[in-house]
Short mmCIF file of N, CA and C in Angstrom, two decimals:
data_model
loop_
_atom_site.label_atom_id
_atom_site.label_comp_id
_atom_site.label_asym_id
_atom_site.label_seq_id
_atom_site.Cartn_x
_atom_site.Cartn_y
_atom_site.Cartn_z
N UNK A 1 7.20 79.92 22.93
CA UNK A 1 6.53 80.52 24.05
C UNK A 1 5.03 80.39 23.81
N UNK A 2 4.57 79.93 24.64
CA UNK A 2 3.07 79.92 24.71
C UNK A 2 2.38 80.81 25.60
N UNK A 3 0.95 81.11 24.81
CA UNK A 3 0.13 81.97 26.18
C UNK A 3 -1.31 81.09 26.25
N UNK A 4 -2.31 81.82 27.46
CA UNK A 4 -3.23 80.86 27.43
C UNK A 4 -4.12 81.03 28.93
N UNK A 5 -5.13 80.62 29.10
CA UNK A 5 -5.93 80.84 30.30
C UNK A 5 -5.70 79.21 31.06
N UNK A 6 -6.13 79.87 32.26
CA UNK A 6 -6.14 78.64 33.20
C UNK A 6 -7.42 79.11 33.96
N UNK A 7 -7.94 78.65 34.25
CA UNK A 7 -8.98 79.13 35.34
C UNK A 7 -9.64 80.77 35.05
N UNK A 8 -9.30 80.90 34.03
CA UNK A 8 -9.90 82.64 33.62
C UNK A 8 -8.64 83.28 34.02
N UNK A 9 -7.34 82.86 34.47
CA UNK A 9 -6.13 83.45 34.49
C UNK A 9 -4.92 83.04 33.28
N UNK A 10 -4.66 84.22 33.13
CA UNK A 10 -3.72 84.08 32.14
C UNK A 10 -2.03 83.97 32.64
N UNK A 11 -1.81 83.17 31.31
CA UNK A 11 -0.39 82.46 31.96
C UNK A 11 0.22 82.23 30.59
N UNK A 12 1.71 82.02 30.63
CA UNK A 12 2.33 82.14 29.37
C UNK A 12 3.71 80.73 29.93
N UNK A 13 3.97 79.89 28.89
CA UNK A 13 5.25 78.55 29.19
C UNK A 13 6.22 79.06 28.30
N UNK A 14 7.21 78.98 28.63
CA UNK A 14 8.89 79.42 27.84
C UNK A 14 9.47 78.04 27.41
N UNK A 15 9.29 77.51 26.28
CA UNK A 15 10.34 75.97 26.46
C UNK A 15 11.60 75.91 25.48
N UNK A 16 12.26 75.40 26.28
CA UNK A 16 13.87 75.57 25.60
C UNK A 16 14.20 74.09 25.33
N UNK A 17 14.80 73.75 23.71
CA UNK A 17 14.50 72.64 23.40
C UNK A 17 16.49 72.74 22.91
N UNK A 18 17.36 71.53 23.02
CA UNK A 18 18.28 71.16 22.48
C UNK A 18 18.23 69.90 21.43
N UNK A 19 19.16 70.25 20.35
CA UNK A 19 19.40 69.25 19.21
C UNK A 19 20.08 69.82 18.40
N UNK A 20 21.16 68.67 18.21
CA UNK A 20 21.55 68.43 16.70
C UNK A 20 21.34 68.29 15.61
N UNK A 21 19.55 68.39 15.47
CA UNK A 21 19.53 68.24 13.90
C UNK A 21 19.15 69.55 13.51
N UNK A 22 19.47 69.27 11.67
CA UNK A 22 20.55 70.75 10.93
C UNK A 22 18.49 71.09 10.55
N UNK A 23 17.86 71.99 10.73
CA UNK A 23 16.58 72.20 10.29
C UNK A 23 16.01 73.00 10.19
N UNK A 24 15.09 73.80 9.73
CA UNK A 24 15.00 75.30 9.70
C UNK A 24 14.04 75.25 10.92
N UNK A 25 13.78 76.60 11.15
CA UNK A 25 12.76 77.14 12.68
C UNK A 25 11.48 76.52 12.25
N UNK A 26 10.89 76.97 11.43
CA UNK A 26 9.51 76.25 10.69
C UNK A 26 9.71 74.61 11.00
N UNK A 27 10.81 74.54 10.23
CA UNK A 27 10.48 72.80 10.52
C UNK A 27 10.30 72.26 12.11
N UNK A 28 11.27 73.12 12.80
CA UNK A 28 11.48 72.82 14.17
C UNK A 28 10.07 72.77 14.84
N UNK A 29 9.23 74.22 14.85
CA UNK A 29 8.50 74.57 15.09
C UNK A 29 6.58 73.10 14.90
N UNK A 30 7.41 72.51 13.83
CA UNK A 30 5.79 72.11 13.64
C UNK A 30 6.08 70.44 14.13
N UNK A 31 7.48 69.67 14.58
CA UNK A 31 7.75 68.60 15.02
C UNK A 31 7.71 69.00 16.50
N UNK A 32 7.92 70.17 17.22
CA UNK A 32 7.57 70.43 18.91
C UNK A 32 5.80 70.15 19.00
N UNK A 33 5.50 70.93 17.77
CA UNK A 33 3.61 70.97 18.32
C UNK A 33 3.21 69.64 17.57
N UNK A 34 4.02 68.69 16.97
CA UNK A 34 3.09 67.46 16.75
C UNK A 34 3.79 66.51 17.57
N UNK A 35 5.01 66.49 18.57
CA UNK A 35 5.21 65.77 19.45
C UNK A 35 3.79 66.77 20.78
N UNK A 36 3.74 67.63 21.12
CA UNK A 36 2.96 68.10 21.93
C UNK A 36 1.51 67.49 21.93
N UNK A 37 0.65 67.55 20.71
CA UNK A 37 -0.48 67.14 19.91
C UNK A 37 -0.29 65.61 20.52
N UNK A 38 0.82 65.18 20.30
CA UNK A 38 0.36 63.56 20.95
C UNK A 38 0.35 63.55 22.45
N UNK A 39 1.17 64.21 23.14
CA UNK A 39 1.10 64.41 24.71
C UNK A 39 -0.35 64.97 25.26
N UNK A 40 -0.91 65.83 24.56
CA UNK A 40 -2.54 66.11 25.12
C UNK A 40 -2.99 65.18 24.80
N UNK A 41 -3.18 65.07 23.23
CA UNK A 41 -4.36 63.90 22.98
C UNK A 41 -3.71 62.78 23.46
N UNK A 42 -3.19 61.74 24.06
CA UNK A 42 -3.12 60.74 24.48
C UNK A 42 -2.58 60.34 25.86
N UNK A 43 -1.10 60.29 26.22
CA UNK A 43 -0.75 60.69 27.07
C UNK A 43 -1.31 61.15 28.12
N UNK A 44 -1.82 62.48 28.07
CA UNK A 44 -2.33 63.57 29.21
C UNK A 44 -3.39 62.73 29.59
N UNK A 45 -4.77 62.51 28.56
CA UNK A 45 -5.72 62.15 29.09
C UNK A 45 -5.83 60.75 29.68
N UNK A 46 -4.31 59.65 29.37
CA UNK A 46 -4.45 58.44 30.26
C UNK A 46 -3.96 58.40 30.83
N UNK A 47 -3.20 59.67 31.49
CA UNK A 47 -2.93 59.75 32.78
C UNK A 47 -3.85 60.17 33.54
N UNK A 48 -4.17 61.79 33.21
CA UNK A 48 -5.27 62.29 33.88
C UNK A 48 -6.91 61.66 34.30
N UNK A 49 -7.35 61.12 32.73
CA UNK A 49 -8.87 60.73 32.69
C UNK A 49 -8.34 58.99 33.89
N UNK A 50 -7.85 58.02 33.41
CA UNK A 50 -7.54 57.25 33.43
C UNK A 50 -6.83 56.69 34.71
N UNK A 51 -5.96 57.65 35.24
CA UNK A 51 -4.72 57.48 36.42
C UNK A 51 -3.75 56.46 36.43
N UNK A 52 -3.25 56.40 35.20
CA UNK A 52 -2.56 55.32 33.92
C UNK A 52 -1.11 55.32 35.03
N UNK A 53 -0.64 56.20 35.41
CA UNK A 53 0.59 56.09 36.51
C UNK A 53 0.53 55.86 37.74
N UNK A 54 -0.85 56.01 38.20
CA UNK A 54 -0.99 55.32 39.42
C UNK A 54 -1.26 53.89 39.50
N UNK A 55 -1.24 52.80 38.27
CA UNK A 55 -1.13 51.63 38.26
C UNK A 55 0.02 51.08 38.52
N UNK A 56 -0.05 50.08 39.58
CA UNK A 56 1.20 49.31 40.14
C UNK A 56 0.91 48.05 39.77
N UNK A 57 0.67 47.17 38.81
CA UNK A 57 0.92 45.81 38.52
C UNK A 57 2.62 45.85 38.22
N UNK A 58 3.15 44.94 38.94
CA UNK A 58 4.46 44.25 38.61
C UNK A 58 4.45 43.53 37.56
N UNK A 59 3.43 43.27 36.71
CA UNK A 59 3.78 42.43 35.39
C UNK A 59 3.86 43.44 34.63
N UNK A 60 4.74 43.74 33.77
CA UNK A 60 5.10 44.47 32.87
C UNK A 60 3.65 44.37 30.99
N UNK A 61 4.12 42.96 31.35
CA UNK A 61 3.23 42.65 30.15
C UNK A 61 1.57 43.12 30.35
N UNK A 62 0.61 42.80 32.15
CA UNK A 62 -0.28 43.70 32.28
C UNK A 62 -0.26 45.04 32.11
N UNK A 63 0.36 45.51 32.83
CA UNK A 63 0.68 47.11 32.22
C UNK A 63 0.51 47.41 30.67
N UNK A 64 1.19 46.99 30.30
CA UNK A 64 0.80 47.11 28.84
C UNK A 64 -0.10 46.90 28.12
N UNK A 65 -0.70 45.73 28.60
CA UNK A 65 -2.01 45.28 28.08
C UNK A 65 -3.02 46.52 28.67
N UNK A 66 -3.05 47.19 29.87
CA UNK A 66 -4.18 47.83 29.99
C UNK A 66 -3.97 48.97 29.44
N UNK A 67 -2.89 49.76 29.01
CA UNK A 67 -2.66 50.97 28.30
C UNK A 67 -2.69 50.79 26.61
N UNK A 68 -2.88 49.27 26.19
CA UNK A 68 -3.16 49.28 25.00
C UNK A 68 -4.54 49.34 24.92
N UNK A 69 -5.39 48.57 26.26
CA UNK A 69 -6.70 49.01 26.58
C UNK A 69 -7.73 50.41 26.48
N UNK A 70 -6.63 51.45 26.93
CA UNK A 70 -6.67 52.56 27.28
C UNK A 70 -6.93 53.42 26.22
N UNK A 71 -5.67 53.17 25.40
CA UNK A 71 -6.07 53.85 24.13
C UNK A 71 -6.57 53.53 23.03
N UNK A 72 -7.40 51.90 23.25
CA UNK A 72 -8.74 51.82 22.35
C UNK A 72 -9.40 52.64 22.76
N UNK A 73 -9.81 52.53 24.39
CA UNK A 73 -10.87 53.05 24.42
C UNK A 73 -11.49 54.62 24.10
N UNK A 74 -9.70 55.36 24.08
CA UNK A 74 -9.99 56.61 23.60
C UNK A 74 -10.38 57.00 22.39
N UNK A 75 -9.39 55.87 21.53
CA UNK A 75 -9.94 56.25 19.81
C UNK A 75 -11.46 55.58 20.24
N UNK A 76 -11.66 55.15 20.20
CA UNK A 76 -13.69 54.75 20.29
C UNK A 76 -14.22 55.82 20.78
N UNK A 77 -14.03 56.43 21.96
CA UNK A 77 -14.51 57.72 22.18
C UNK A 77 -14.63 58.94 21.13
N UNK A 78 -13.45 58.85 20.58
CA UNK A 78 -12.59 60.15 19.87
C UNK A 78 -13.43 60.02 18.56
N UNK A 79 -13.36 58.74 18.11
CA UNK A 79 -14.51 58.27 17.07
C UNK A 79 -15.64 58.58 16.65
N UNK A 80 -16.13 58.45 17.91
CA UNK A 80 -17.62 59.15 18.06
C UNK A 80 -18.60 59.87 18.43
N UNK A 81 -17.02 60.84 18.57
CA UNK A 81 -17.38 62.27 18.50
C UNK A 81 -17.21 62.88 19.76
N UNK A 82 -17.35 62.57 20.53
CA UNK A 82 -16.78 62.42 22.39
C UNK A 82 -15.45 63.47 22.25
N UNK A 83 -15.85 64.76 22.88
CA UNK A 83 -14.44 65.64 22.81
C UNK A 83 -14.20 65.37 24.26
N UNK A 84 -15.15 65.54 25.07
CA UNK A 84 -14.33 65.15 26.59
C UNK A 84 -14.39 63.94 26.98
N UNK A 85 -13.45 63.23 27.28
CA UNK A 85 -12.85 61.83 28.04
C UNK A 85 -14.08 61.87 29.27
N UNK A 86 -13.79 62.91 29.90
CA UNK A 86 -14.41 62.93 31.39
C UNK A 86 -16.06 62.93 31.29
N UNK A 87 -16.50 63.89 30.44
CA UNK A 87 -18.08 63.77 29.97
C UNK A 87 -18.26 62.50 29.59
N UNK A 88 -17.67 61.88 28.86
CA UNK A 88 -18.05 60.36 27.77
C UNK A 88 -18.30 59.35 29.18
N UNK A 89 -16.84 59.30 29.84
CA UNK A 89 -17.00 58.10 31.37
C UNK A 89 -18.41 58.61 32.00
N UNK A 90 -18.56 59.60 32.02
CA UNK A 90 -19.60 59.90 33.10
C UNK A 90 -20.95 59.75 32.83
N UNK A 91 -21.33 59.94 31.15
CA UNK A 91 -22.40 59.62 30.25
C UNK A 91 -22.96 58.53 30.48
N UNK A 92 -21.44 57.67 29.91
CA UNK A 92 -21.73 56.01 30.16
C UNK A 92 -21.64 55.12 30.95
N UNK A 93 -20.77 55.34 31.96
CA UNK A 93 -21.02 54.72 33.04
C UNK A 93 -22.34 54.21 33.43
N UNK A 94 -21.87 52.53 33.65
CA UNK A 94 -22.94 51.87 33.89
C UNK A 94 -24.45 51.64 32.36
N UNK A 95 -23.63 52.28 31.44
CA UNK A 95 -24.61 52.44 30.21
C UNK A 95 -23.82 51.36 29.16
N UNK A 96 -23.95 50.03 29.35
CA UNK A 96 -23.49 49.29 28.68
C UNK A 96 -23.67 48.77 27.51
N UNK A 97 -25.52 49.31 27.13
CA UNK A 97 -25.97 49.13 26.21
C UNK A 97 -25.74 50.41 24.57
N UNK A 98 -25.16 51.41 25.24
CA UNK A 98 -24.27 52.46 24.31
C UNK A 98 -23.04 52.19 24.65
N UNK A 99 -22.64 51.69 25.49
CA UNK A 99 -20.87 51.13 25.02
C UNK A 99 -20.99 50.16 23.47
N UNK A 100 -21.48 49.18 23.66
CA UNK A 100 -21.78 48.47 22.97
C UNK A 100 -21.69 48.81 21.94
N UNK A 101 -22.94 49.82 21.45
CA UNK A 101 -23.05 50.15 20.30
C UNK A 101 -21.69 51.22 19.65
N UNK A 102 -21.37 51.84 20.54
CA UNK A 102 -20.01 52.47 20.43
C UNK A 102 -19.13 51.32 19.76
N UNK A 103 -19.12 50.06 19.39
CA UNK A 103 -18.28 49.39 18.57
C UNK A 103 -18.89 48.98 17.42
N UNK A 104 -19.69 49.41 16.71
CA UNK A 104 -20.12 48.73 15.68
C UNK A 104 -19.87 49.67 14.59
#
């Protein structure tokens, strides 16, 4: 069970998880929040920052190529220090000469 603000409102998620494997609560407990940990940090933000599901190329292999795109570009962000996705695009945009240097 989680709690937590949204908008300065508070709100709480119930999640009910099934499996077969034999494991204690602890163990259970810290493989939900490091499958979760990858759904914010990655996932969420190339959908959200990105609109990673609203891409319709029929080539499978493009698709892929731009979501391997995607999440360079986040570790480069994430790299250098960039906590928001949305601040970093908006920084640099059109600032090609700190993209740049963002790879060295």
């Amino acid at each position: 069970m989680g709690h937590s603000q949204r908008k300065g409102k508070e709100y709480h998620n119930t999640a009910y998880y099934i499996s077969s494997a034999a494991t204690s609560p602890h163990h259970w407990q810290s493989l939900v929040r490091e499958h979760w940990g990858i759904e914010n940090r990655l996932h969420w933000p190339k959908d959200v920052v990105f609109g990673e599901d609203d891409y319709r190329l029929e080539d499978e292999q493009a698709l892929l190529n731009w979501s391997v795109l995607r999440t360079i570009g986040i570790n480069i962000l994430r790299l250098n220090d960039y906590q928001s996705l949305k601040t970093a695009m908006t920084k640099l945009a059109n600032r090609v000469d700190i993209i740049f240097s963002l790879l060295t």
